[in-house]
CSV table of C-alpha atoms in Angstrom, one decimal:
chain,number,residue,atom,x,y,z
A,21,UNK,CA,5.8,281.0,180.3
A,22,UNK,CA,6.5,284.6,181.8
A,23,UNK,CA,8.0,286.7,179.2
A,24,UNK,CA,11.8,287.4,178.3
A,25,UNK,CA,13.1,290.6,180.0
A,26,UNK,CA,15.1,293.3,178.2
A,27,UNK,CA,15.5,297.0,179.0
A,28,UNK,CA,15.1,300.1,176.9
A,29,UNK,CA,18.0,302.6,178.4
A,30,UNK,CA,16.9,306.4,177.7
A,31,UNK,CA,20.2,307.3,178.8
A,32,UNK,CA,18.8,310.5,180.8
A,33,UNK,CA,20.7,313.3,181.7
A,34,UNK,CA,19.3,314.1,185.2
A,35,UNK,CA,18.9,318.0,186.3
A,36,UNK,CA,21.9,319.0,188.2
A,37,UNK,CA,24.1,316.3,185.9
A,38,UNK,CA,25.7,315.6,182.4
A,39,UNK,CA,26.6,313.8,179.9
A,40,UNK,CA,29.2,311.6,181.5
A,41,UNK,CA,27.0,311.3,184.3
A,42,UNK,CA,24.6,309.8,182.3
A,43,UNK,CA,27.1,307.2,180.7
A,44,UNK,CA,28.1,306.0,183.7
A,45,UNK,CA,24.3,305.3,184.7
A,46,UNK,CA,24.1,303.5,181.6
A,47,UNK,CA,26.7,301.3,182.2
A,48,UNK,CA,25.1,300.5,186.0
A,49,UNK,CA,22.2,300.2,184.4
A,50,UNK,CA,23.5,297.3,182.2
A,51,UNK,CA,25.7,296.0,184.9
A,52,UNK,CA,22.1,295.5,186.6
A,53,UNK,CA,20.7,294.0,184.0
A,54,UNK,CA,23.3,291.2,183.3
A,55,UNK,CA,23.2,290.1,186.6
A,56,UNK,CA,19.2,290.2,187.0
A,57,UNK,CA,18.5,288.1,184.1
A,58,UNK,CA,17.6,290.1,181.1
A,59,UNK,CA,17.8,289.8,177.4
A,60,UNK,CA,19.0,292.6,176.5
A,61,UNK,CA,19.7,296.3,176.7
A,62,UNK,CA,18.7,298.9,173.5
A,63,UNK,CA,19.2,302.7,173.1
A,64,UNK,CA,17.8,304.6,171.2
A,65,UNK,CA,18.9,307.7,168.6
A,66,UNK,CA,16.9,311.0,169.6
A,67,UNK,CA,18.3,314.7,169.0
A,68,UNK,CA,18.7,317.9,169.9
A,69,UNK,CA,17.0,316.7,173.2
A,70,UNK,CA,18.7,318.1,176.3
A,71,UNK,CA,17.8,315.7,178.8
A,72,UNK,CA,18.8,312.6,176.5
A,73,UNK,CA,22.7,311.2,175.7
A,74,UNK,CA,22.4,308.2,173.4
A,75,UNK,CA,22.4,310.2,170.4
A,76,UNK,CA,25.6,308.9,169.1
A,77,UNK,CA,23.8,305.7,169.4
A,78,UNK,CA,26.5,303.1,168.2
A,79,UNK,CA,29.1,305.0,170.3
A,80,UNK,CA,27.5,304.3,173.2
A,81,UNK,CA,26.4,300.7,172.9
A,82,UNK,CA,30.6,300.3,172.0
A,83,UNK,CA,31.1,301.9,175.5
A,84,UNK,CA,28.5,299.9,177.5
A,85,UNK,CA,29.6,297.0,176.1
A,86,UNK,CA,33.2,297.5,176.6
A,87,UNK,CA,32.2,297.9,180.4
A,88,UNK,CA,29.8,294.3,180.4
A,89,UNK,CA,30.7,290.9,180.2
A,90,UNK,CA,27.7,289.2,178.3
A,91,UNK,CA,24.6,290.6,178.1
A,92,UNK,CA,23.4,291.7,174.4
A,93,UNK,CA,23.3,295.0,173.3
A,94,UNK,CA,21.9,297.1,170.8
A,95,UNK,CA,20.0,300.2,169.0
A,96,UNK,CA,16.2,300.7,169.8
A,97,UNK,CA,16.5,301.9,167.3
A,98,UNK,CA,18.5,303.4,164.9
A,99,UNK,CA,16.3,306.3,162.8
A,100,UNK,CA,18.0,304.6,159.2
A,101,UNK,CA,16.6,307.7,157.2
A,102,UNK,CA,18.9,309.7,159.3
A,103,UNK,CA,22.2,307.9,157.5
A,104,UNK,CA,23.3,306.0,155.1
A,105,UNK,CA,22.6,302.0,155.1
A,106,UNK,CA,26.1,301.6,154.3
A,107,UNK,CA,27.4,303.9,157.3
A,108,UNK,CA,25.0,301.8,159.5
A,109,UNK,CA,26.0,298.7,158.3
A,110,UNK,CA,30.2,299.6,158.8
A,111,UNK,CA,29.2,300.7,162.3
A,112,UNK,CA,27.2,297.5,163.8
A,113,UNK,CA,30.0,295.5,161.5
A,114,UNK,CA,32.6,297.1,163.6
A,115,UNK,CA,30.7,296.4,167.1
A,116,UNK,CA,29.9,292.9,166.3
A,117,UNK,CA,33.3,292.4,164.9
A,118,UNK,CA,34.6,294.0,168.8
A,119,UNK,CA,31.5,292.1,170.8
A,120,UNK,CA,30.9,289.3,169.0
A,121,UNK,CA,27.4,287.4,169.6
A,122,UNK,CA,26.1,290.6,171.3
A,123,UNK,CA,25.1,293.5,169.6
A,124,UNK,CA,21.2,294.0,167.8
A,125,UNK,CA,20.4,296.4,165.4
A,126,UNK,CA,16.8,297.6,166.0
A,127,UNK,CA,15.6,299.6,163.1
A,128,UNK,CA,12.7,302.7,162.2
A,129,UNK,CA,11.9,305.4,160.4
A,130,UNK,CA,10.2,308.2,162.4
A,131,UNK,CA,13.5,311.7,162.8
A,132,UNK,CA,13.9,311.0,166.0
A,133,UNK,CA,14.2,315.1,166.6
A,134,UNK,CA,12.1,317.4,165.3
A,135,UNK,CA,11.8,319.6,161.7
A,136,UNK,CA,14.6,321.8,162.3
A,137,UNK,CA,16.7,319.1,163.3
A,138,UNK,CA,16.0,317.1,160.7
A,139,UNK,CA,17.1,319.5,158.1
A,140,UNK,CA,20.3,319.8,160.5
A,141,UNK,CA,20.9,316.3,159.8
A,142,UNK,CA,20.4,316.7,155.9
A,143,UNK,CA,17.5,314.4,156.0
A,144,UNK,CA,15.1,315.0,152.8
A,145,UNK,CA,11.8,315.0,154.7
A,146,UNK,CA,10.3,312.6,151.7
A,147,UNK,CA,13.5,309.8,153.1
A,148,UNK,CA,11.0,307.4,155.0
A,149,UNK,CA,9.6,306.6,152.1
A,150,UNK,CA,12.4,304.5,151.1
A,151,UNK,CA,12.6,302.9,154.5
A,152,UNK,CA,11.8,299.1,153.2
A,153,UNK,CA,14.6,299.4,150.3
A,154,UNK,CA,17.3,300.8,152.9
A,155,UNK,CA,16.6,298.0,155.5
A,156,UNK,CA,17.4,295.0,152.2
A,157,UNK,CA,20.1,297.6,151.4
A,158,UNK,CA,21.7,297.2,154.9
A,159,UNK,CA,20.5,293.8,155.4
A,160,UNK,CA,22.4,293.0,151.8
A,161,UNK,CA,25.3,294.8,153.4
A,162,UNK,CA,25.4,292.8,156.9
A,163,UNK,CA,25.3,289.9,155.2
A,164,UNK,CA,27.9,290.0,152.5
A,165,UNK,CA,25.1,290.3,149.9
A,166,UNK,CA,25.7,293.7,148.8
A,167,UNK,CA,22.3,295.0,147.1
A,168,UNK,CA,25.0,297.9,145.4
A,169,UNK,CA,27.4,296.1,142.6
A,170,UNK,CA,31.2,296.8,143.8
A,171,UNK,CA,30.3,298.2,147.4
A,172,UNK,CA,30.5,296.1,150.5
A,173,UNK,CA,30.3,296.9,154.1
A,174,UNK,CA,34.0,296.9,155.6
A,175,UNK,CA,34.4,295.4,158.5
A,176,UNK,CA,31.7,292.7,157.5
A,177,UNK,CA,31.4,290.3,161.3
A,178,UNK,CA,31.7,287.1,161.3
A,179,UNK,CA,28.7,286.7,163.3
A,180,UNK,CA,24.8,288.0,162.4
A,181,UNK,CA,24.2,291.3,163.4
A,182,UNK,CA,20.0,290.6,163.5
A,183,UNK,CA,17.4,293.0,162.4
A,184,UNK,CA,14.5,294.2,164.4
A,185,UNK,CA,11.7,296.7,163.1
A,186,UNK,CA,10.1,299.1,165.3
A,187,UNK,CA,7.1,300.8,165.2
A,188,UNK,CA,4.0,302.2,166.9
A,189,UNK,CA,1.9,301.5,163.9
A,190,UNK,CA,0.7,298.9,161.1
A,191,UNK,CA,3.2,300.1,159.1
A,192,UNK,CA,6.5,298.7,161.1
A,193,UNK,CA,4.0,295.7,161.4
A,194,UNK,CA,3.4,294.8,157.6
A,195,UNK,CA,6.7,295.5,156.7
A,196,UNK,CA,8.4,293.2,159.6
A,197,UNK,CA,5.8,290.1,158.8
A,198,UNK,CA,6.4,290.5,154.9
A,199,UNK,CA,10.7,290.7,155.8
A,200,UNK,CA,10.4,288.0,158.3
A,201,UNK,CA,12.1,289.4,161.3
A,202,UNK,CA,11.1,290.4,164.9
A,203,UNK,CA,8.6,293.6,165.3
A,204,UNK,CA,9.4,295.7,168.3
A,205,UNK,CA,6.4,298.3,168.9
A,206,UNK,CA,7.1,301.4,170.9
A,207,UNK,CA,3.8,300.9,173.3
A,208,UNK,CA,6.0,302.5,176.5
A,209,UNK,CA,5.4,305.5,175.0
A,210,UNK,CA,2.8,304.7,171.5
A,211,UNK,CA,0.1,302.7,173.4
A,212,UNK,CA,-3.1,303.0,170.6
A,213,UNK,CA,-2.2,300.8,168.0
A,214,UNK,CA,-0.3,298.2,169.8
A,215,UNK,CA,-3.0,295.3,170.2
A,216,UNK,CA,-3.7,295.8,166.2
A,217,UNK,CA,-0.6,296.0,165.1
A,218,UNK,CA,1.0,293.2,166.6
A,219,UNK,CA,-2.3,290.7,165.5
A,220,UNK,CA,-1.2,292.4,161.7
A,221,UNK,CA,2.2,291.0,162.3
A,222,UNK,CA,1.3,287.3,163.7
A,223,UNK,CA,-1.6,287.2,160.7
A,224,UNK,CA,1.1,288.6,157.6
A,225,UNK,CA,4.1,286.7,159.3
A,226,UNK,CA,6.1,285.2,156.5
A,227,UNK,CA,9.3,282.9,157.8
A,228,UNK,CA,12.9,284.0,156.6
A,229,UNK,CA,16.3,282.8,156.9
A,230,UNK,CA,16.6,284.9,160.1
A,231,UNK,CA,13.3,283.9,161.4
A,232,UNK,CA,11.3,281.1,161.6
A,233,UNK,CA,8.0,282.4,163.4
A,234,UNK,CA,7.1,285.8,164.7
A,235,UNK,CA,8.5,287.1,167.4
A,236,UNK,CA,7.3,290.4,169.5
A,237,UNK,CA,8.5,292.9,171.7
A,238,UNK,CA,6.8,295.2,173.0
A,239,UNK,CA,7.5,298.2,175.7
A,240,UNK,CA,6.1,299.0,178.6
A,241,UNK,CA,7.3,301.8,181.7
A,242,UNK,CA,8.1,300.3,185.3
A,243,UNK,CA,8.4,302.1,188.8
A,244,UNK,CA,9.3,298.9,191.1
A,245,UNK,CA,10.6,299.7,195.0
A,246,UNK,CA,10.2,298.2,198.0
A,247,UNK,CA,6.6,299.7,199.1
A,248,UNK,CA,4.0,300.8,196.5
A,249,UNK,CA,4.2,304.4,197.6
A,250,UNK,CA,7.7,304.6,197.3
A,251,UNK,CA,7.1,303.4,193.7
A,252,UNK,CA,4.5,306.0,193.5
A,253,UNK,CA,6.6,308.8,194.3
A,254,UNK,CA,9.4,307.6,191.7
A,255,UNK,CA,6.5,307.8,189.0
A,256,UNK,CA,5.1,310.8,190.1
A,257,UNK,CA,8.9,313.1,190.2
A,258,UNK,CA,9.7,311.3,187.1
A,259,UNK,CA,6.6,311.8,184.8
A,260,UNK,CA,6.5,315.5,186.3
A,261,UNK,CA,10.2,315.9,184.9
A,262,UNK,CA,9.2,314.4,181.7
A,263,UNK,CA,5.8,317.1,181.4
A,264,UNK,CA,8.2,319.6,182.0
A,265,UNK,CA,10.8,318.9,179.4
A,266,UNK,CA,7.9,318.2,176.6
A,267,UNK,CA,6.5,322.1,177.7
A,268,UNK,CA,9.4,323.9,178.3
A,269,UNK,CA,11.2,322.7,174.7
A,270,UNK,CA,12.5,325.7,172.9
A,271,UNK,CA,11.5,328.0,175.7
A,272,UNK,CA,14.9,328.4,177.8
A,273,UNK,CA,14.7,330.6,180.9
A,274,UNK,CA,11.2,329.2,182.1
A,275,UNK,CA,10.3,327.0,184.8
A,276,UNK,CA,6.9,325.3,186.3
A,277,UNK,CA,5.4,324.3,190.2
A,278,UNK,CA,4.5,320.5,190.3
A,279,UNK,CA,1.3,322.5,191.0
A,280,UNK,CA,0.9,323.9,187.8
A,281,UNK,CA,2.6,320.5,186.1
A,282,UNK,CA,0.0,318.3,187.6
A,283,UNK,CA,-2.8,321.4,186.4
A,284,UNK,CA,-1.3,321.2,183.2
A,285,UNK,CA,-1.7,317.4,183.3
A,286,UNK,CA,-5.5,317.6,184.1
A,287,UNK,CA,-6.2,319.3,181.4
A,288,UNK,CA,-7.0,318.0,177.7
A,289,UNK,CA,-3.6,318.7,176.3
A,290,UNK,CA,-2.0,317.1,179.1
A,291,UNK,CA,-4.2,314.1,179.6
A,292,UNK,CA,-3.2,313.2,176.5
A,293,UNK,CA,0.9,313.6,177.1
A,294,UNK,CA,-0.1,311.3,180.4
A,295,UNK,CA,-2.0,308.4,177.9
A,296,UNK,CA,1.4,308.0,176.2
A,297,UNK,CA,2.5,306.4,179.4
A,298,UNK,CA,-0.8,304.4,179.6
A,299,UNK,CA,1.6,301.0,180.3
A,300,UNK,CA,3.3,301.5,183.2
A,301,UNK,CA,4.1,299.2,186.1
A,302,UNK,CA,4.0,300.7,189.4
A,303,UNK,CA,4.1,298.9,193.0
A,304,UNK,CA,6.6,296.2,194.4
A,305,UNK,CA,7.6,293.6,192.7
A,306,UNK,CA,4.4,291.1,193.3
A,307,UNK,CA,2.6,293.6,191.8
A,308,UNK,CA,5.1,294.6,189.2
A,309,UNK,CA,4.8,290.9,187.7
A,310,UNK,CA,1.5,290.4,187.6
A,311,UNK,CA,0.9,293.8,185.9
A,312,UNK,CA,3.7,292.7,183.6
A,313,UNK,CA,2.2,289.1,183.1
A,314,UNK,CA,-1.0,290.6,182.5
A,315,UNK,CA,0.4,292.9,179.9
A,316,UNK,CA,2.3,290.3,177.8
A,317,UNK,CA,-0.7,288.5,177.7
A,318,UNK,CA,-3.0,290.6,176.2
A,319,UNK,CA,-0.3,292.0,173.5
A,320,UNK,CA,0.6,288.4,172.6
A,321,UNK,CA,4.5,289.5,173.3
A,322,UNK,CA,7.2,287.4,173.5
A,323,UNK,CA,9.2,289.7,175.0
A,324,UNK,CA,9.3,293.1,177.2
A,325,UNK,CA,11.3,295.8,176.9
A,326,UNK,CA,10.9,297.8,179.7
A,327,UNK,CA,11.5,301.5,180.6
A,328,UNK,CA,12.9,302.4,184.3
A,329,UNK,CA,12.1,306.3,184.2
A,330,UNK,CA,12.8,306.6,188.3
A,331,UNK,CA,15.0,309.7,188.3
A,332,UNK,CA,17.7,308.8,190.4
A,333,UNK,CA,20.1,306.0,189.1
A,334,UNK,CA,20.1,303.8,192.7
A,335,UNK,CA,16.2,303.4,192.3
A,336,UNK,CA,16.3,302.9,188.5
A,337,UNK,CA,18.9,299.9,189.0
A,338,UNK,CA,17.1,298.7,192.3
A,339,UNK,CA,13.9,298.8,190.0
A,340,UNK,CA,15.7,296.5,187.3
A,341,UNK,CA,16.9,294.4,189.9
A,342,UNK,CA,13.2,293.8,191.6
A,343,UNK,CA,11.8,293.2,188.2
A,344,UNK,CA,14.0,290.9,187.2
A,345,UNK,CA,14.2,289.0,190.4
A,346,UNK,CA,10.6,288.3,190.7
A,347,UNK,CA,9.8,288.2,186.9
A,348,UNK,CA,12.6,284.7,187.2
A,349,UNK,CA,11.2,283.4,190.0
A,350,UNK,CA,7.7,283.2,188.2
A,351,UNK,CA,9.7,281.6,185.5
A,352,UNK,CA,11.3,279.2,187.9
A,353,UNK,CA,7.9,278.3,189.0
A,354,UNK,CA,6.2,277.6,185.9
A,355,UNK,CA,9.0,275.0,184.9
């Protein structure tokens, strides 16, 4: 069986546009989704990065959602040594209690941001290492078994709110197997460890009341148009844009050619910013799916969650729409 679909919204803030601008992609963006078929849409907490809005990560999923119908929705993840599991747990209470049967909570432990913003957010830099203990804190809390005598999680949903680790190493992978839950590995933008990590997490798998066998997820980029150069292009103006905002970080005022991006690029230091993107999709859809099919295969996933980096919001929705238009038809074929 093809693979389930979902989508892993970066909420991007385009040059030329803000904020709002960006919400409202994201809410296309889901729109998209719900009607092509997929699982799911996540978003993920980052900050202090210009050129990304999902920051206020449970804010925004309450937005998209309020602007969808059905599809699920959720965090990909949420950084939990950023906050408090109880703070984490009142919030995804408080969406599931508004969305019931929709909303994920997608969990890991890297800042999101880097050392200054860390301290900014209060984080002890020693917090990840509590990481296990603060998901069965917040798992204790979702579920009405409160790990913390007299404390509970108010509003507690009716309905689960399930857990998902993520990762990009064997880390996230022991510690899903030995919880039992689904292991999501970042490999859209963490490829090296993904093929290990996820045979880790089949081997250590150990059932649980929220899983009964091990479930993956793993991510991978897609550029899918009409014509494989026009998905070309879309790769090439997006992954320039995305150079540019990893060099230019912290130096405001100065800009770069695509001539000396794609120099930069050729050189060590960049071909190793390019290898991050190592799975990505590009072409039409034929070829989209059987990149896509190949890759599921060979990570033993379960499940995709997939990246549409093209920069403007009419080819990222047309990419999520070819995607998931020939990814169902294979589907429809196999059955």
């Amino acid at each position: 069986m093809p693979p389930a679909l979902s989508i892993l919204d970066l909420a991007s803030i385009a040059p030329g546009q803000t904020a709002r601008d960006s919400f409202e992609n994201s809410v296309a963006l889901a729109r998209a989704a719900e009607r092509s078929g997929y699982e799911r849409v996540w978003y993920a907490e980052h900050h202090n990065m210009g050129s990304i809005a999902s920051s206020a990560t449970s804010v925004l999923i309450g937005y998209v959602a309020a602007n969808t119908d059905n599809i699920r929705l959720g965090a990909g993840g949420i950084m939990l040594p950023n906050h408090s599991p109880l703070v984490i747990a009142e919030q995804f209470g408080t969406l599931e209690t508004l969305f019931p049967g929709r909303i994920d909570l997608g969990l890991g432990r890297a800042p999101g941001s880097d050392q200054n913003t860390m301290r900014a957010l209060r984080r002890n830099p020693s917090s990840a290492d509590t990481f296990p203990q603060d998901v069965l804190e917040l798992q204790g809390y979702l579920s009405g078994n409160s790990r913390i005598p007299g404390v509970k999680a108010v509003p507690r949903a009716e309905g689960i709110v399930p857990l998902y680790i993520l990762g990009s190493s064997l880390f996230g992978a022991q510690l899903a197997a030995q919880l039992g839950l689904p292991y999501a590995f970042a490999s859209h933008f963490a490829p090296d460890a993904l093929h290990q990590a996820t045979a880790v997490y089949r081997e250590r798998f150990q059932p649980s009341e929220q899983l009964a066998e091990p479930y993956v997820i793993a991510g991978a980029n897609v550029f899918a148009a009409e014509s494989h150069d026009e998905a070309q292009e879309q790769k090439t103006i997006a992954y320039r844009a995305r150079t540019r905002a990893f060099i230019k970080r912290g130096a405001a005022g100065i800009d770069y050619t695509d001539d000396e991006i794609d120099a930069f690029l050729a050189s060590p230091n960049g071909r190793h910013l390019a290898s991050m993107t190592q799975y990505t999709a590009v072409g039409t859809p034929t070829e989209v799916r059987a990149y896509l099919e190949d890759f599921a295969s060979s990570a033993q996933a379960d499940e995709l969650i997939l990246a549409h980096h093209a920069t403007r919001i009419e080819d990222r929705v047309r990419s999520v729409e070819l995607t998931g238009a020939v990814m169902e038809a294979a589907a429809a074929t196999v059955e």
